[in-house]
Short mmCIF file of C-alpha atoms and ligand atoms in Angstrom, two decimals:
data_model
loop_
_atom_site.label_atom_id
_atom_site.label_comp_id
_atom_site.label_asym_id
_atom_site.label_seq_id
_atom_site.Cartn_x
_atom_site.Cartn_y
_atom_site.Cartn_z
CA MET A 1 -3.71 -10.01 10.90
CA TYR A 2 -5.95 -10.64 7.57
CA LEU A 3 -8.34 -8.20 7.04
CA THR A 4 -11.30 -10.45 7.57
CA ASP A 5 -9.75 -11.40 11.01
CA PHE A 6 -9.38 -7.29 11.51
CA LEU A 7 -13.36 -7.29 10.45
CA SER A 8 -13.89 -9.73 12.88
CA GLU A 9 -12.30 -7.92 15.74
CA HIS A 10 -12.74 -4.28 15.49
CA CYS A 11 -16.45 -4.05 13.10
CA ALA A 12 -19.50 -3.98 15.61
CA ASP A 13 -21.65 -4.77 12.56
CA ASN A 14 -21.67 -7.90 11.03
CA ASN A 15 -23.28 -6.17 7.75
CA ILE A 16 -20.77 -3.96 7.40
CA THR A 17 -17.97 -6.44 7.70
CA SER A 18 -20.05 -8.08 4.77
CA ILE A 19 -19.97 -5.70 2.49
CA ILE A 20 -16.29 -4.95 2.86
CA ASN A 21 -15.27 -8.59 2.58
CA ASN A 22 -17.28 -8.89 -0.36
CA LEU A 23 -15.95 -5.43 -2.27
CA SER A 24 -12.32 -6.68 -1.26
CA ASN A 25 -13.16 -10.11 -3.32
CA ALA A 26 -14.55 -7.92 -6.36
CA ALA A 27 -11.50 -5.67 -6.06
CA ILE A 28 -9.40 -8.82 -6.26
CA LYS A 29 -11.31 -9.90 -9.84
CA ILE A 30 -11.08 -6.53 -10.89
CA SER A 31 -7.09 -5.97 -9.91
CA ASN A 32 -6.50 -9.68 -11.35
CA GLU A 33 -8.48 -8.21 -14.51
CA ILE A 34 -6.15 -5.14 -15.23
CA LYS A 35 -2.85 -7.64 -15.06
CA ASN A 36 -4.61 -10.25 -17.40
CA VAL A 37 -2.85 -8.24 -20.84
CA ASP A 38 -4.50 -11.46 -22.95
CA ASN A 39 -8.13 -10.27 -22.30
CA LYS A 40 -10.42 -7.82 -24.31
CA ASN A 41 -10.83 -5.64 -21.33
CA ASN A 42 -7.59 -4.26 -21.65
CA ALA A 43 -8.17 -3.63 -25.27
CA GLN A 44 -6.69 -0.37 -26.33
CA PHE A 45 -9.96 1.12 -27.57
CA ASN A 46 -13.12 2.85 -25.45
CA VAL A 47 -16.23 0.70 -25.97
CA GLY A 48 -17.90 4.04 -27.64
CA ASN A 49 -20.00 4.67 -24.52
CA THR A 50 -19.96 8.03 -22.42
CA ASN A 51 -21.08 7.33 -18.77
CA ILE A 52 -24.02 10.68 -17.38
CA ASP A 53 -20.73 13.09 -17.16
CA GLY A 54 -19.41 12.46 -20.68
CA ASP A 55 -16.16 10.50 -19.88
CA LEU A 56 -15.20 7.69 -22.39
CA GLN A 57 -16.22 4.58 -20.43
CA LYS A 58 -13.28 1.62 -21.21
CA PRO A 59 -13.85 -1.68 -20.96
CA LEU A 60 -12.32 -2.16 -17.37
CA ASP A 61 -14.76 0.79 -16.28
CA ILE A 62 -17.87 -1.54 -17.49
CA PHE A 63 -15.85 -4.89 -16.23
CA ALA A 64 -15.27 -3.02 -12.56
CA ASP A 65 -18.77 -1.82 -12.00
CA GLU A 66 -20.61 -4.96 -13.26
CA ALA A 67 -17.89 -6.74 -10.55
CA LEU A 68 -19.11 -4.47 -8.09
CA ILE A 69 -22.72 -4.80 -9.13
CA THR A 70 -22.66 -9.25 -8.51
CA CYS A 71 -20.73 -8.54 -5.52
CA LEU A 72 -23.11 -6.60 -3.78
CA ARG A 73 -26.66 -8.46 -4.48
CA ASP A 74 -24.89 -10.93 -1.93
CA CYS A 75 -24.65 -8.66 0.45
CA PRO A 76 -27.34 -6.84 2.68
CA VAL A 77 -26.99 -3.62 0.53
CA SER A 78 -30.35 -2.12 -0.86
CA GLY A 79 -28.91 0.15 -3.40
CA TYR A 80 -25.72 0.97 -5.28
CA ALA A 81 -24.90 4.07 -7.47
CA SER A 82 -21.64 4.63 -9.28
CA GLU A 83 -19.79 6.75 -11.88
CA GLU A 84 -20.61 4.26 -14.41
CA GLN A 85 -24.38 4.72 -13.75
CA ASP A 86 -26.68 7.33 -14.74
CA GLY A 87 -29.00 6.84 -11.59
CA PHE A 88 -28.88 4.48 -8.32
CA ILE A 89 -29.32 0.73 -8.40
CA ASP A 90 -32.56 -0.53 -6.65
CA PHE A 91 -31.94 -3.96 -4.99
CA ASN A 92 -35.38 -4.35 -4.19
CA ASN A 93 -34.80 -5.21 -0.37
CA ASN A 94 -34.62 -3.25 3.05
CA HIS A 95 -31.49 -3.66 4.08
CA GLU A 96 -29.99 -0.78 5.84
CA PHE A 97 -27.21 -0.06 3.88
CA ILE A 98 -25.87 1.78 0.54
CA VAL A 99 -23.13 1.83 -1.57
CA LEU A 100 -21.69 4.60 -3.48
CA ALA A 101 -18.52 3.41 -6.15
CA ASP A 102 -16.45 5.00 -8.28
CA PRO A 103 -15.85 1.34 -9.88
CA LEU A 104 -12.27 2.08 -11.69
CA ASP A 105 -10.99 5.88 -10.76
CA GLY A 106 -8.36 7.36 -13.11
CA SER A 107 -9.13 4.96 -15.99
CA SER A 108 -7.78 7.45 -18.47
CA ASN A 109 -4.55 6.22 -16.84
CA ILE A 110 -5.42 2.29 -18.31
CA ASP A 111 -3.57 2.41 -21.53
CA VAL A 112 -0.40 3.83 -19.93
CA ASN A 113 -0.16 1.40 -17.14
CA VAL A 114 -0.10 3.98 -14.12
CA THR A 115 -1.80 3.28 -11.16
CA ILE A 116 -5.73 3.32 -10.73
CA GLY A 117 -8.28 2.28 -8.15
CA THR A 118 -11.57 1.66 -6.97
CA ILE A 119 -13.23 3.82 -4.25
CA PHE A 120 -16.17 2.92 -2.07
CA SER A 121 -18.47 4.58 0.68
CA ILE A 122 -20.83 2.59 2.76
CA ILE A 123 -24.00 4.51 4.20
CA PRO A 124 -27.10 3.67 6.13
CA ARG A 125 -30.59 4.49 4.96
CA ASN A 126 -31.30 5.56 8.06
CA ASN A 127 -35.12 5.24 7.47
CA LEU A 128 -34.78 7.19 4.55
CA PRO A 129 -36.06 5.99 0.10
CA LEU A 130 -33.83 5.54 -1.73
CA THR A 131 -34.11 8.78 -3.28
CA GLU A 132 -32.81 10.60 -0.13
CA ALA A 133 -30.83 7.53 1.00
CA PHE A 134 -28.17 8.41 -1.95
CA LEU A 135 -28.23 12.54 -1.01
CA GLN A 136 -26.88 12.50 2.51
CA LYS A 137 -24.08 14.30 3.89
CA GLY A 138 -20.72 12.60 3.86
CA ILE A 139 -21.00 12.90 7.21
CA GLN A 140 -23.67 10.05 7.65
CA GLN A 141 -21.14 7.44 6.04
CA LYS A 142 -20.12 4.70 8.26
CA SER A 143 -17.31 3.07 6.19
CA SER A 144 -15.37 4.47 3.16
CA GLY A 145 -12.36 3.07 1.51
CA PHE A 146 -10.50 2.86 -1.87
CA PHE A 147 -8.13 -0.02 -3.64
CA VAL A 148 -5.29 1.06 -5.57
CA TYR A 149 -3.89 -1.34 -8.42
CA GLY A 150 -0.59 -0.49 -8.30
CA PRO A 151 2.54 -2.29 -8.13
CA GLN A 152 1.04 -3.74 -5.22
CA THR A 153 -2.75 -4.17 -4.58
CA THR A 154 -3.73 -2.44 -1.51
CA LEU A 155 -6.64 -0.86 0.48
CA PHE A 156 -6.90 2.11 2.63
CA LEU A 157 -9.91 1.61 4.88
CA THR A 158 -11.51 2.93 7.78
CA ILE A 159 -14.91 2.00 9.60
CA GLY A 160 -14.85 5.09 11.65
CA SER A 161 -11.89 4.57 13.91
CA GLY A 162 -9.20 5.33 12.40
CA THR A 163 -7.54 4.50 8.43
CA TYR A 164 -5.80 0.75 7.84
CA LEU A 165 -3.83 -0.04 4.82
CA PHE A 166 -4.02 -3.39 4.44
CA ALA A 167 -1.77 -5.13 1.28
CA LEU A 168 -3.03 -8.07 -1.03
CA ASN A 169 -1.06 -11.28 -0.88
CA GLU A 170 -0.71 -12.09 -4.07
CA ASN A 171 0.36 -16.37 -3.41
CA ASP A 172 -3.02 -16.70 -1.29
CA GLN A 173 -5.08 -13.49 -2.83
CA LYS A 174 -5.76 -12.45 0.95
CA PHE A 175 -5.51 -8.89 1.96
CA LEU A 176 -2.65 -7.89 4.78
CA LEU A 177 -2.63 -5.46 7.90
CA ILE A 178 0.59 -3.48 6.99
CA ASN A 179 -0.68 -0.58 9.85
CA LYS A 180 -2.52 2.15 10.85
CA ILE A 181 -2.52 5.35 9.08
CA SER A 182 -1.77 9.06 10.69
CA ILE A 183 -1.23 11.67 7.76
CA PRO A 184 2.73 13.89 8.49
CA GLU A 185 0.81 16.83 10.34
CA LYS A 186 3.89 18.88 7.61
CA THR A 187 4.77 18.91 4.84
CA SER A 188 6.94 20.32 1.71
CA GLU A 189 4.82 18.22 -1.30
CA PHE A 190 1.40 19.84 -3.35
CA ALA A 191 -0.31 17.94 -5.79
CA ILE A 192 -1.79 20.03 -8.87
CA ASN A 193 -2.38 19.73 -12.35
CA ALA A 194 -0.49 23.29 -12.86
CA ALA A 195 -1.13 22.69 -16.91
CA TYR A 196 -4.73 24.40 -15.19
CA LYS A 197 -2.94 27.81 -13.70
CA ARG A 198 -5.13 30.39 -16.02
CA PHE A 199 -8.02 28.84 -14.73
CA TRP A 200 -7.36 29.21 -11.00
CA ASP A 201 -9.18 31.81 -8.40
CA LYS A 202 -6.81 33.90 -6.86
CA SER A 203 -6.84 32.37 -3.53
CA THR A 204 -4.89 29.43 -5.45
CA LEU A 205 -2.42 30.93 -7.68
CA LYS A 206 -1.45 32.70 -4.23
CA TYR A 207 -1.01 29.12 -2.30
CA ILE A 208 0.77 27.82 -5.04
CA GLU A 209 3.53 30.78 -5.98
CA ASN A 210 3.78 31.16 -2.36
CA CYS A 211 5.32 27.53 -2.31
CA GLN A 212 7.32 28.01 -5.50
CA GLN A 213 8.68 30.95 -4.23
CA GLY A 214 10.94 28.17 -1.80
CA GLU A 215 12.82 29.18 1.37
CA ASN A 216 13.34 32.60 -0.04
CA GLY A 217 10.00 33.39 0.44
CA ILE A 218 6.95 33.69 2.44
CA ARG A 219 6.65 29.82 3.83
CA GLY A 220 10.08 30.29 4.00
CA LYS A 221 10.67 26.28 2.43
CA ASN A 222 11.24 24.81 -0.52
CA PHE A 223 8.56 22.46 -1.83
CA GLY A 224 8.12 19.50 -4.31
CA MET A 225 5.31 18.46 -6.61
CA ARG A 226 3.54 15.06 -7.84
CA TRP A 227 0.49 14.70 -9.60
CA VAL A 228 -0.18 11.74 -11.15
CA GLY A 229 -3.84 12.42 -13.09
CA SER A 230 -5.28 9.20 -11.00
CA LEU A 231 -6.69 10.56 -7.22
CA VAL A 232 -6.37 7.01 -5.72
CA ALA A 233 -2.74 6.96 -6.44
CA ASP A 234 -2.21 10.96 -5.39
CA ALA A 235 -4.36 9.85 -1.86
CA SER A 236 -2.09 6.95 -1.36
CA ARG A 237 1.03 8.72 -1.45
CA ILE A 238 -0.61 11.43 0.87
CA LEU A 239 -2.05 9.24 3.24
CA ILE A 240 1.78 7.24 3.84
CA ARG A 241 3.67 10.44 3.33
CA GLY A 242 2.02 13.74 3.56
CA GLY A 243 1.07 16.73 1.34
CA ILE A 244 -1.85 18.41 -0.03
CA PHE A 245 -3.97 17.51 -2.71
CA LEU A 246 -5.88 20.15 -4.22
CA TYR A 247 -7.93 20.16 -7.15
CA PRO A 248 -9.88 23.45 -6.73
CA ALA A 249 -13.09 24.54 -8.94
CA ASP A 250 -11.96 26.99 -12.00
CA THR A 251 -13.41 29.14 -14.46
CA ARG A 252 -13.68 26.34 -17.38
CA GLU A 253 -17.16 25.86 -18.02
CA ARG A 254 -17.42 22.19 -16.85
CA TYR A 255 -15.33 22.37 -13.99
CA ARG A 256 -17.33 25.58 -12.31
CA GLU A 257 -17.98 23.20 -8.92
CA GLY A 258 -14.72 21.70 -9.15
CA ARG A 259 -13.78 18.36 -11.45
CA LEU A 260 -14.52 15.51 -8.48
CA ARG A 261 -17.30 14.07 -7.81
CA LEU A 262 -18.90 14.44 -3.93
CA THR A 263 -20.76 11.80 -3.69
CA TYR A 264 -17.98 8.24 -4.11
CA GLU A 265 -14.92 10.44 -4.34
CA ALA A 266 -14.58 13.09 -2.44
CA ASN A 267 -16.61 11.74 0.50
CA PRO A 268 -15.02 8.69 0.92
CA ILE A 269 -11.38 10.05 0.37
CA ALA A 270 -12.65 12.96 3.29
CA PHE A 271 -13.27 10.33 5.67
CA LEU A 272 -10.28 7.89 5.41
CA VAL A 273 -7.92 11.35 5.51
CA GLU A 274 -10.00 13.21 9.16
CA GLN A 275 -10.01 9.44 10.53
CA ALA A 276 -6.21 10.09 9.31
CA ASN A 277 -5.75 12.97 11.59
CA GLY A 278 -6.02 15.13 7.79
CA MET A 279 -7.95 17.54 6.75
CA ALA A 280 -10.37 17.64 3.60
CA THR A 281 -12.14 20.36 2.60
CA ASN A 282 -13.39 22.36 -0.71
CA GLY A 283 -11.54 25.43 -0.06
CA SER A 284 -13.67 26.95 2.89
CA ALA A 285 -15.82 23.98 4.00
CA GLU A 286 -15.33 20.64 5.08
CA ILE A 287 -16.55 17.72 2.90
CA LEU A 288 -18.75 15.94 5.04
CA ASN A 289 -20.69 18.95 5.86
CA LEU A 290 -21.34 19.63 2.30
CA ASN A 291 -24.60 19.21 1.52
CA VAL A 292 -25.20 16.75 -1.31
CA LYS A 293 -28.22 17.86 -4.31
CA LYS A 294 -27.38 15.15 -6.65
CA ILE A 295 -25.19 11.61 -6.87
CA HIS A 296 -23.05 13.32 -9.73
CA GLN A 297 -22.71 16.40 -7.98
CA ARG A 298 -19.12 17.84 -8.18
CA THR A 299 -17.07 19.93 -5.88
CA ALA A 300 -13.31 21.16 -5.32
CA LEU A 301 -11.63 18.81 -3.75
CA ILE A 302 -8.60 19.95 -1.26
CA PHE A 303 -6.99 17.59 1.15
CA GLY A 304 -4.01 16.25 2.96
CA SER A 305 -1.94 17.53 6.09
CA GLN A 306 -3.81 19.51 8.47
CA GLU A 307 -1.42 22.47 8.26
CA GLU A 308 -1.14 23.02 4.72
CA VAL A 309 -5.17 22.91 4.74
CA ILE A 310 -4.65 25.07 7.18
CA GLU A 311 -2.39 27.52 5.03
CA PHE A 312 -4.27 27.05 2.31
CA ARG A 313 -7.63 28.30 4.05
CA ASN A 314 -5.94 30.80 5.02
CA SER A 315 -4.57 32.30 1.72
CA LEU A 316 -8.34 32.69 0.47
CA GLU A 317 -8.33 34.69 3.69
CA LYS A 318 -5.27 37.00 3.11
CA SER A 319 -6.32 37.12 -1.30
P1 P6P B 401 -6.82 16.13 -14.77
C1 P6P B 401 -9.16 10.86 -12.97
O1 P6P B 401 -10.05 10.64 -14.52
C2 P6P B 401 -9.48 12.25 -12.10
O2 P6P B 401 -10.68 11.39 -12.02
C3 P6P B 401 -8.70 11.61 -11.11
O3 P6P B 401 -8.33 10.44 -10.71
C4 P6P B 401 -7.62 12.62 -10.77
O4 P6P B 401 -7.20 13.18 -9.93
C5 P6P B 401 -7.98 13.79 -11.84
O5 P6P B 401 -9.12 13.36 -12.33
C6 P6P B 401 -7.55 14.49 -13.01
O6 P6P B 401 -7.96 15.42 -13.47
O7 P6P B 401 -8.25 17.11 -15.11
O8 P6P B 401 -5.48 16.32 -14.71
O9 P6P B 401 -6.95 15.21 -15.99
#
């Protein structure tokens, strides 16, 4: 079944169907641009600009953001916010939905041919002015997803009744339904950037130490570790085979609230994970219920196999 047919059959709101179909067309353009080796966007250099967070913007970051803006202008969308935009774009219409996105997550991996992706979140305005609509909790999302530009171009999507995996058929450039996703409840694989151990709080230290003790330790089993350094790549693996992803708040000045952004990274991922029977927290509270104070707000993000996220949260209490 193609994505367009899946949406016709399962999505009750034609506006959301239109937005997702248009986002998928933009993602195909981004995917093809990434693979197109002889273009300026693939240049090894940065454009010299930085986004509001001070991250260097690469040509493909700009290309992806512009591709999303162009596609959304033709959609029933009244506003757009992204990692590459200081504020939000008001499309000056009365459409019900707004879209938030990380146009190209993991762009530090562009130059080394490692998987990157586009994350999106679709939220109704709920009769709010745009200035407030963008600050709604993740629980208000009606749909979220992310495209993965890796060995295959794939899409993880939820419209509120489960999480589904699609893959791009490169021949006809259409997304094909692969299967419904359910994250294995148990896992023996954690994902964390171990280089920052000296910045972790006691509970993260305790949890990781327990995992590293293996079968002779308190957990009674051996663990493996994966860290791609690209949220969409780690999330794709965890959604498919289980695992736990941890980017906790740490003692570095810039990341005291965590590194990942709540509105266009953690919330869309958390919606997909919960719809796939997993859990997503900031270590103590559910991501989808966190108050949003600003569009580029950061948060700690721990998500994945239910048993393991609970184990981590309990380590907070034990430490
Ligand atoms: P670190 C990529 O820049 C990103 O925002 C996420 O995709 C990824 O999970 C994280 O940062 C990697 O962070 O500190 O390991 O480089």
